[in-house]
Amino acid sequence: MAALRSLRDLSQRPVSVLETVSARKATQLAQWGVESVLDLLTTYPRRYIDRTVQADVSGLEVGAEAAVLAEVQRVRSRPARNGRMVVQLTVDDGTGRIEVVFFNQPWRAKQLEEGTEAIFWGKVGEYRGARQMVNPVVDVVAGVAAVAVGRTRRTLRILPVYPASAKAGLTSWEIGTFVEEALERAGELVDPLPDEWRTALSLWDRTAALRAIHGPESLAVTGPARRRLVFDELFRLQLALVLRRRAFEHNARALRHQVSPREVTGAIEGTLVARFLAGLPFELTRAQRQALAVIVADLAGPFPMHRLLQGDVGSGKTVVALAALLGAVQSGHQGALMVPTEVLAEQHASAVRAMVGHLEVRVELLTSRVKGAARRTMLEGLASGEVAIVVGTHALLTDEVEFGSLGVVVIDEQHRFGVEQRATLRAKGEVGDPDLLVMTATPIPRTAAMVIFGDLDLITLDEMPPGRVTITTRWLPGPSPADEGEAWERVRAEVAVGHRAFVVCPLVSDSVKVEAKSATEEFERLSAGELAGLRVGLLHGQMAPAAREDAMARFRTGEVEVLVATTVIEVGVDVPEATVMVIENADRFGMAQLHQLRGRVGRGTAASWCYLLGGGDDGDGGGPDAVAAERLAAVAASSDGFALAEVDLRLRGEGTLLGARQKGHTDLRLASLSDPDDRLLLTEARKVADAIVDGDPLLLAHESMADEIRLFLSDDEGEYLFKS
Ligand code: ADP
Ligand code: MG
């Protein structure tokens, strides 16, 4: 084992190469997602138990935890009154003696025969005036049944506690044993981080860090060990993003659009963009103006734009996007707007048509519903360049869609599209690489954005257009139905003045059927109870599309005053008369979802309310769910999507946020973006990544680093990044 081991090397060795891992254990580990030695070594302890305190028997104090090394002097076994076996030892270390008692472990009498030397770790108790240890942890040191101290040592050390999986049938102790062998056999690992950087950032060596996190000599070393490993995770991620960004710019043929920020300020008139802005029935907000100026500068600039536009629901992203698309059109190119659903595509297409009606710009809607002759005509128009702007769904990605000259691509609701889909659409630019604007209405904290969208430049609409009504949010935790009276009274009062209300039903399971059933039952209960006499309607995902559209239409016209629904109403419902949103079992929803649901009211001119029901003590004896309570209190306290996103990140950790994103992002095992120290490290990691890629764009002088990036990303992406 002369050469240093690389992570790739460890990733290619199955855990079964370890002597301590039997075939059965290997299967269990695999079920738990641990297949390679690398998987094993990156299964980190969740916490530690400190068993390092060694004491003399004479000095043991009642109530303290300690380990003593002592010799067994006497062994007695007897059945206790309840029938269980009691093994009682007297042990002596030369300074004194103490009684050691084991309940229900009859085999101890054999293991700890007279004359055996062992370490006993446990809490010192007292029984009939004498000190004793009950059921201590034991390591036999010498004697008849002695086993090697070392791998199996349980006392006088800091014991790592692994997130043992009961389901897979693995104990923390077993995992520790496997890890210890793996570490021993792995030897020294390659450390791709150059020494200068390690010194500059006061980071530990990788091998030392890995050893210390699994088997720390003292609790104090777990901090720096973790810091180094967290850095590695964040660094790999940032390096991949910086490389992706560089590859993108390097391989790009930018279109220099003929558009200027002075069209945004009004200093230049008469261009398509200027006429569009002048024709809007409102003034752009400061945030919109600033964002648009930046975007326009990108469009005119020497690199293709690669930007993320964040803004809460209703902050006015569409106008900004449309101005960007028109920037392409006035430069002789085309614009494409891609959205995740047909409903949204239709909504956007009609909004866009309404806004550019006076500009003689041909706008088309392309979804899978467009078929036959209409589709052929549209495809021809796109290929010839006559269609200036196309709004569409995934349908835009199909091979048959060709553009005469695609100049700007806008993708709405990015989180539903993958990196590959972005790339597919961009690749449709024949003349050059289109500029890309990605929009998201799901606010993401800055640090998280750096992780998820780190290859995109970020710009935020942090201001709402004026005149938005306030939404008062009230959390009524229950548990008594009487506690919810306020919500139903509000519904009745609002309906009485001609407004309308939503009641959203609990998300009781992953099953659409079950959810539909609960909405149906709630509909019946409320119609006969709290909302008797009102015109109540029902809407859920199990209804036929026609019935759903009918229910929505009747709610729009006011024929239905209260709509009891499942979360199908979450996106795209715009009913200005709706002023009350009641969310039942709100503790079962995530914060982002609650925020989006709340956004369904307050869309008109009348003051609006949102009621969050549930989340108090449900009386099952477990008390209220503290995290759910924090979530609900936060949503009730703030209507700022970004502030809520920060709270959400703190409460949930980034695991759920990053979820099943592209490979590489799931690599954050230790790093936590809700930890301020880790956030700082993230910024440092970005700096190092930038500096290294600046000096060595293809990582030719950083071979092991490049290899690790390839290992943690998909091969295709790896190839793309290192294509010169
Ligand atoms: P989102 O950011 O959620 O996509 P939209 O672009 O759909 O928001 O805008 C929401 C509503 O606000 C639209 O009806 C839009 O016409 C309107 N709007 C956008 N910008 C402004 C503004 N500066 N002043 C007033 N209303 C605006
Ligand atoms: Mg929108």
mmCIF file of C-alpha atoms in Angstrom, residues 532-714:
data_model
loop_
_atom_site.group_PDB
_atom_site.id
_atom_site.type_symbol
_atom_site.label_atom_id
_atom_site.label_comp_id
_atom_site.label_asym_id
_atom_site.label_seq_id
_atom_site.Cartn_x
_atom_site.Cartn_y
_atom_site.Cartn_z
ATOM 1 C CA ALA A 532 -74.373 25.684 6.864
ATOM 2 C CA GLY A 533 -76.370 27.997 4.637
ATOM 3 C CA LEU A 534 -73.370 29.091 2.535
ATOM 4 C CA ARG A 535 -72.808 27.858 -0.996
ATOM 5 C CA VAL A 536 -69.906 25.476 -0.517
ATOM 6 C CA GLY A 537 -68.035 23.727 -3.357
ATOM 7 C CA LEU A 538 -65.481 20.947 -3.532
ATOM 8 C CA LEU A 539 -62.265 20.662 -5.532
ATOM 9 C CA HIS A 540 -59.728 17.859 -5.436
ATOM 10 C CA GLY A 541 -57.299 16.045 -7.686
ATOM 11 C CA GLN A 542 -59.413 12.922 -8.033
ATOM 12 C CA MET A 543 -62.168 14.802 -9.828
ATOM 13 C CA ALA A 544 -62.299 14.658 -13.640
ATOM 14 C CA PRO A 545 -60.645 17.668 -15.312
ATOM 15 C CA ALA A 546 -63.990 18.950 -16.565
ATOM 16 C CA ALA A 547 -65.506 18.770 -13.084
ATOM 17 C CA ARG A 548 -62.481 20.578 -11.690
ATOM 18 C CA GLU A 549 -62.688 23.347 -14.233
ATOM 19 C CA ASP A 550 -66.393 23.622 -13.515
ATOM 20 C CA ALA A 551 -65.796 23.916 -9.760
ATOM 21 C CA MET A 552 -63.179 26.634 -10.342
ATOM 22 C CA ALA A 553 -65.433 28.498 -12.758
ATOM 23 C CA ARG A 554 -68.304 28.515 -10.281
ATOM 24 C CA PHE A 555 -65.997 29.790 -7.567
ATOM 25 C CA ARG A 556 -64.761 32.547 -9.885
ATOM 26 C CA THR A 557 -68.270 33.740 -10.650
ATOM 27 C CA GLY A 558 -69.328 33.561 -7.019
ATOM 28 C CA GLU A 559 -71.902 30.856 -7.542
ATOM 29 C CA VAL A 560 -69.772 28.958 -5.054
ATOM 30 C CA GLU A 561 -68.771 31.114 -2.077
ATOM 31 C CA VAL A 562 -66.500 28.744 -0.188
ATOM 32 C CA LEU A 563 -64.253 26.272 -1.952
ATOM 33 C CA VAL A 564 -63.125 23.279 0.078
ATOM 34 C CA ALA A 565 -60.046 21.990 -1.693
ATOM 35 C CA THR A 566 -56.881 19.983 -1.525
ATOM 36 C CA THR A 567 -53.553 21.533 -2.441
ATOM 37 C CA VAL A 568 -54.460 21.410 -6.135
ATOM 38 C CA ILE A 569 -55.173 25.114 -5.732
ATOM 39 C CA GLU A 570 -51.583 25.849 -4.795
ATOM 40 C CA VAL A 571 -50.425 27.179 -8.155
ATOM 41 C CA GLY A 572 -51.965 29.490 -10.625
ATOM 42 C CA VAL A 573 -55.320 30.246 -9.063
ATOM 43 C CA ASP A 574 -56.144 33.906 -9.315
ATOM 44 C CA VAL A 575 -59.494 34.959 -7.831
ATOM 45 C CA PRO A 576 -59.345 38.587 -6.671
ATOM 46 C CA GLU A 577 -62.553 38.278 -4.595
ATOM 47 C CA ALA A 578 -61.046 35.538 -2.416
ATOM 48 C CA THR A 579 -60.206 37.129 0.918
ATOM 49 C CA VAL A 580 -60.053 34.255 3.388
ATOM 50 C CA MET A 581 -57.799 31.213 3.348
ATOM 51 C CA VAL A 582 -58.390 28.609 6.045
ATOM 52 C CA ILE A 583 -55.716 25.922 6.194
ATOM 53 C CA GLU A 584 -56.686 22.890 8.239
ATOM 54 C CA ASN A 585 -54.048 20.801 9.988
ATOM 55 C CA ALA A 586 -51.581 23.443 8.964
ATOM 56 C CA ASP A 587 -48.900 21.677 10.995
ATOM 57 C CA ARG A 588 -48.722 19.083 8.246
ATOM 58 C CA PHE A 589 -47.623 21.566 5.612
ATOM 59 C CA GLY A 590 -44.152 22.877 4.968
ATOM 60 C CA MET A 591 -43.446 26.584 5.291
ATOM 61 C CA ALA A 592 -42.986 27.234 1.585
ATOM 62 C CA GLN A 593 -46.276 25.543 0.880
ATOM 63 C CA LEU A 594 -48.119 27.536 3.555
ATOM 64 C CA HIS A 595 -46.662 30.712 2.116
ATOM 65 C CA GLN A 596 -47.744 29.785 -1.420
ATOM 66 C CA LEU A 597 -51.232 28.856 -0.229
ATOM 67 C CA ARG A 598 -51.550 32.147 1.588
ATOM 68 C CA GLY A 599 -50.633 33.865 -1.677
ATOM 69 C CA ARG A 600 -53.984 32.721 -3.122
ATOM 70 C CA VAL A 601 -55.732 35.494 -1.170
ATOM 71 C CA GLY A 602 -55.004 39.194 -1.060
ATOM 72 C CA ARG A 603 -54.905 39.359 -4.854
ATOM 73 C CA GLY A 604 -57.656 41.935 -5.115
ATOM 74 C CA THR A 605 -58.153 45.242 -3.349
ATOM 75 C CA ALA A 606 -59.790 44.014 -0.141
ATOM 76 C CA ALA A 607 -58.008 43.207 3.100
ATOM 77 C CA SER A 608 -57.515 39.478 3.503
ATOM 78 C CA TRP A 609 -57.024 36.814 6.159
ATOM 79 C CA CYS A 610 -55.255 33.540 6.472
ATOM 80 C CA TYR A 611 -56.064 31.103 9.293
ATOM 81 C CA LEU A 612 -53.707 28.310 10.233
ATOM 82 C CA LEU A 613 -55.579 25.653 12.174
ATOM 83 C CA GLY A 614 -54.037 22.935 14.335
ATOM 84 C CA GLY A 615 -50.538 22.289 15.532
ATOM 85 C CA GLY A 616 -51.393 22.611 19.202
ATOM 86 C CA ASP A 617 -51.331 19.700 21.597
ATOM 87 C CA ASP A 618 -53.302 16.981 19.893
ATOM 88 C CA GLY A 619 -53.884 15.206 23.173
ATOM 89 C CA ASP A 620 -52.043 12.020 22.271
ATOM 90 C CA GLY A 621 -49.803 12.495 25.278
ATOM 91 C CA GLY A 622 -46.823 13.468 23.136
ATOM 92 C CA GLY A 623 -47.429 17.169 23.560
ATOM 93 C CA PRO A 624 -47.376 19.594 20.660
ATOM 94 C CA ASP A 625 -44.830 19.194 17.877
ATOM 95 C CA ALA A 626 -42.327 21.922 18.735
ATOM 96 C CA VAL A 627 -40.919 22.276 15.244
ATOM 97 C CA ALA A 628 -44.350 22.518 13.659
ATOM 98 C CA ALA A 629 -45.239 25.137 16.235
ATOM 99 C CA GLU A 630 -42.191 27.211 15.327
ATOM 100 C CA ARG A 631 -43.056 26.902 11.671
ATOM 101 C CA LEU A 632 -46.626 28.058 12.176
ATOM 102 C CA ALA A 633 -45.639 30.885 14.476
ATOM 103 C CA ALA A 634 -43.131 32.079 11.868
ATOM 104 C CA VAL A 635 -45.650 32.012 9.021
ATOM 105 C CA ALA A 636 -48.151 33.864 11.190
ATOM 106 C CA ALA A 637 -45.535 36.472 12.084
ATOM 107 C CA SER A 638 -44.146 37.225 8.642
ATOM 108 C CA SER A 639 -45.334 37.497 5.077
ATOM 109 C CA ASP A 640 -41.804 37.894 3.741
ATOM 110 C CA GLY A 641 -40.983 34.784 1.752
ATOM 111 C CA PHE A 642 -37.240 35.293 2.132
ATOM 112 C CA ALA A 643 -37.351 35.670 5.885
ATOM 113 C CA LEU A 644 -39.459 32.532 6.050
ATOM 114 C CA ALA A 645 -37.017 30.671 3.855
ATOM 115 C CA GLU A 646 -34.250 31.436 6.368
ATOM 116 C CA VAL A 647 -36.352 30.076 9.217
ATOM 117 C CA ASP A 648 -37.235 27.039 7.141
ATOM 118 C CA LEU A 649 -33.602 26.348 6.451
ATOM 119 C CA ARG A 650 -32.795 26.602 10.137
ATOM 120 C CA LEU A 651 -35.625 24.290 11.138
ATOM 121 C CA ARG A 652 -35.230 21.662 8.480
ATOM 122 C CA GLY A 653 -31.594 21.793 7.599
ATOM 123 C CA GLU A 654 -30.714 21.820 3.954
ATOM 124 C CA GLY A 655 -31.291 18.130 3.385
ATOM 125 C CA THR A 656 -34.852 18.577 2.272
ATOM 126 C CA LEU A 657 -34.019 21.741 0.423
ATOM 127 C CA LEU A 658 -31.349 20.125 -1.661
ATOM 128 C CA GLY A 659 -33.261 16.891 -1.735
ATOM 129 C CA ALA A 660 -32.750 14.789 -4.798
ATOM 130 C CA ARG A 661 -31.063 17.441 -6.847
ATOM 131 C CA GLN A 662 -28.376 16.653 -9.306
ATOM 132 C CA LYS A 663 -25.579 14.468 -8.109
ATOM 133 C CA GLY A 664 -22.951 16.296 -6.150
ATOM 134 C CA HIS A 665 -25.455 18.257 -4.162
ATOM 135 C CA THR A 666 -26.374 15.227 -2.180
ATOM 136 C CA ASP A 667 -22.773 15.125 -1.050
ATOM 137 C CA LEU A 668 -23.392 17.401 1.918
ATOM 138 C CA ARG A 669 -23.246 14.944 4.767
ATOM 139 C CA LEU A 670 -21.634 17.043 7.430
ATOM 140 C CA ALA A 671 -22.013 20.583 6.171
ATOM 141 C CA SER A 672 -25.030 22.467 7.404
ATOM 142 C CA LEU A 673 -26.013 25.750 5.846
ATOM 143 C CA SER A 674 -27.946 26.639 8.944
ATOM 144 C CA ASP A 675 -24.642 26.663 10.830
ATOM 145 C CA PRO A 676 -23.000 30.102 10.686
ATOM 146 C CA ASP A 677 -19.488 28.608 10.761
ATOM 147 C CA ASP A 678 -20.294 26.414 7.798
ATOM 148 C CA ARG A 679 -21.700 29.369 5.915
ATOM 149 C CA LEU A 680 -18.404 31.135 6.426
ATOM 150 C CA LEU A 681 -16.576 28.080 5.149
ATOM 151 C CA LEU A 682 -18.828 28.045 2.109
ATOM 152 C CA THR A 683 -17.685 31.541 1.217
ATOM 153 C CA GLU A 684 -14.064 30.509 1.744
ATOM 154 C CA ALA A 685 -14.567 27.413 -0.373
ATOM 155 C CA ARG A 686 -15.942 29.556 -3.158
ATOM 156 C CA LYS A 687 -12.914 31.846 -2.970
ATOM 157 C CA VAL A 688 -10.483 28.955 -3.178
ATOM 158 C CA ALA A 689 -12.421 27.416 -6.062
ATOM 159 C CA ASP A 690 -12.378 30.714 -7.960
ATOM 160 C CA ALA A 691 -8.675 31.201 -7.364
ATOM 161 C CA ILE A 692 -7.725 27.700 -8.398
ATOM 162 C CA VAL A 693 -9.853 27.698 -11.552
ATOM 163 C CA ASP A 694 -8.582 31.162 -12.503
ATOM 164 C CA GLY A 695 -5.026 29.908 -12.445
ATOM 165 C CA ASP A 696 -5.700 26.435 -13.840
ATOM 166 C CA PRO A 697 -9.013 26.368 -15.741
ATOM 167 C CA LEU A 698 -8.859 22.692 -16.660
ATOM 168 C CA LEU A 699 -7.268 21.626 -13.360
ATOM 169 C CA LEU A 700 -4.337 20.180 -15.257
ATOM 170 C CA ALA A 701 -2.053 20.877 -12.325
ATOM 171 C CA HIS A 702 -4.644 19.658 -9.832
ATOM 172 C CA GLU A 703 -5.201 16.160 -11.046
ATOM 173 C CA SER A 704 -6.554 14.615 -7.862
ATOM 174 C CA MET A 705 -8.952 17.508 -7.482
ATOM 175 C CA ALA A 706 -10.262 16.991 -10.992
ATOM 176 C CA ASP A 707 -10.629 13.309 -10.313
ATOM 177 C CA GLU A 708 -12.713 13.948 -7.226
ATOM 178 C CA ILE A 709 -15.004 16.295 -9.105
ATOM 179 C CA ARG A 710 -15.533 13.624 -11.731
ATOM 180 C CA LEU A 711 -16.228 11.103 -8.995
ATOM 181 C CA PHE A 712 -18.891 13.207 -7.340
ATOM 182 C CA LEU A 713 -20.569 14.386 -10.526
ATOM 183 C CA SER A 714 -22.074 12.358 -13.309
#
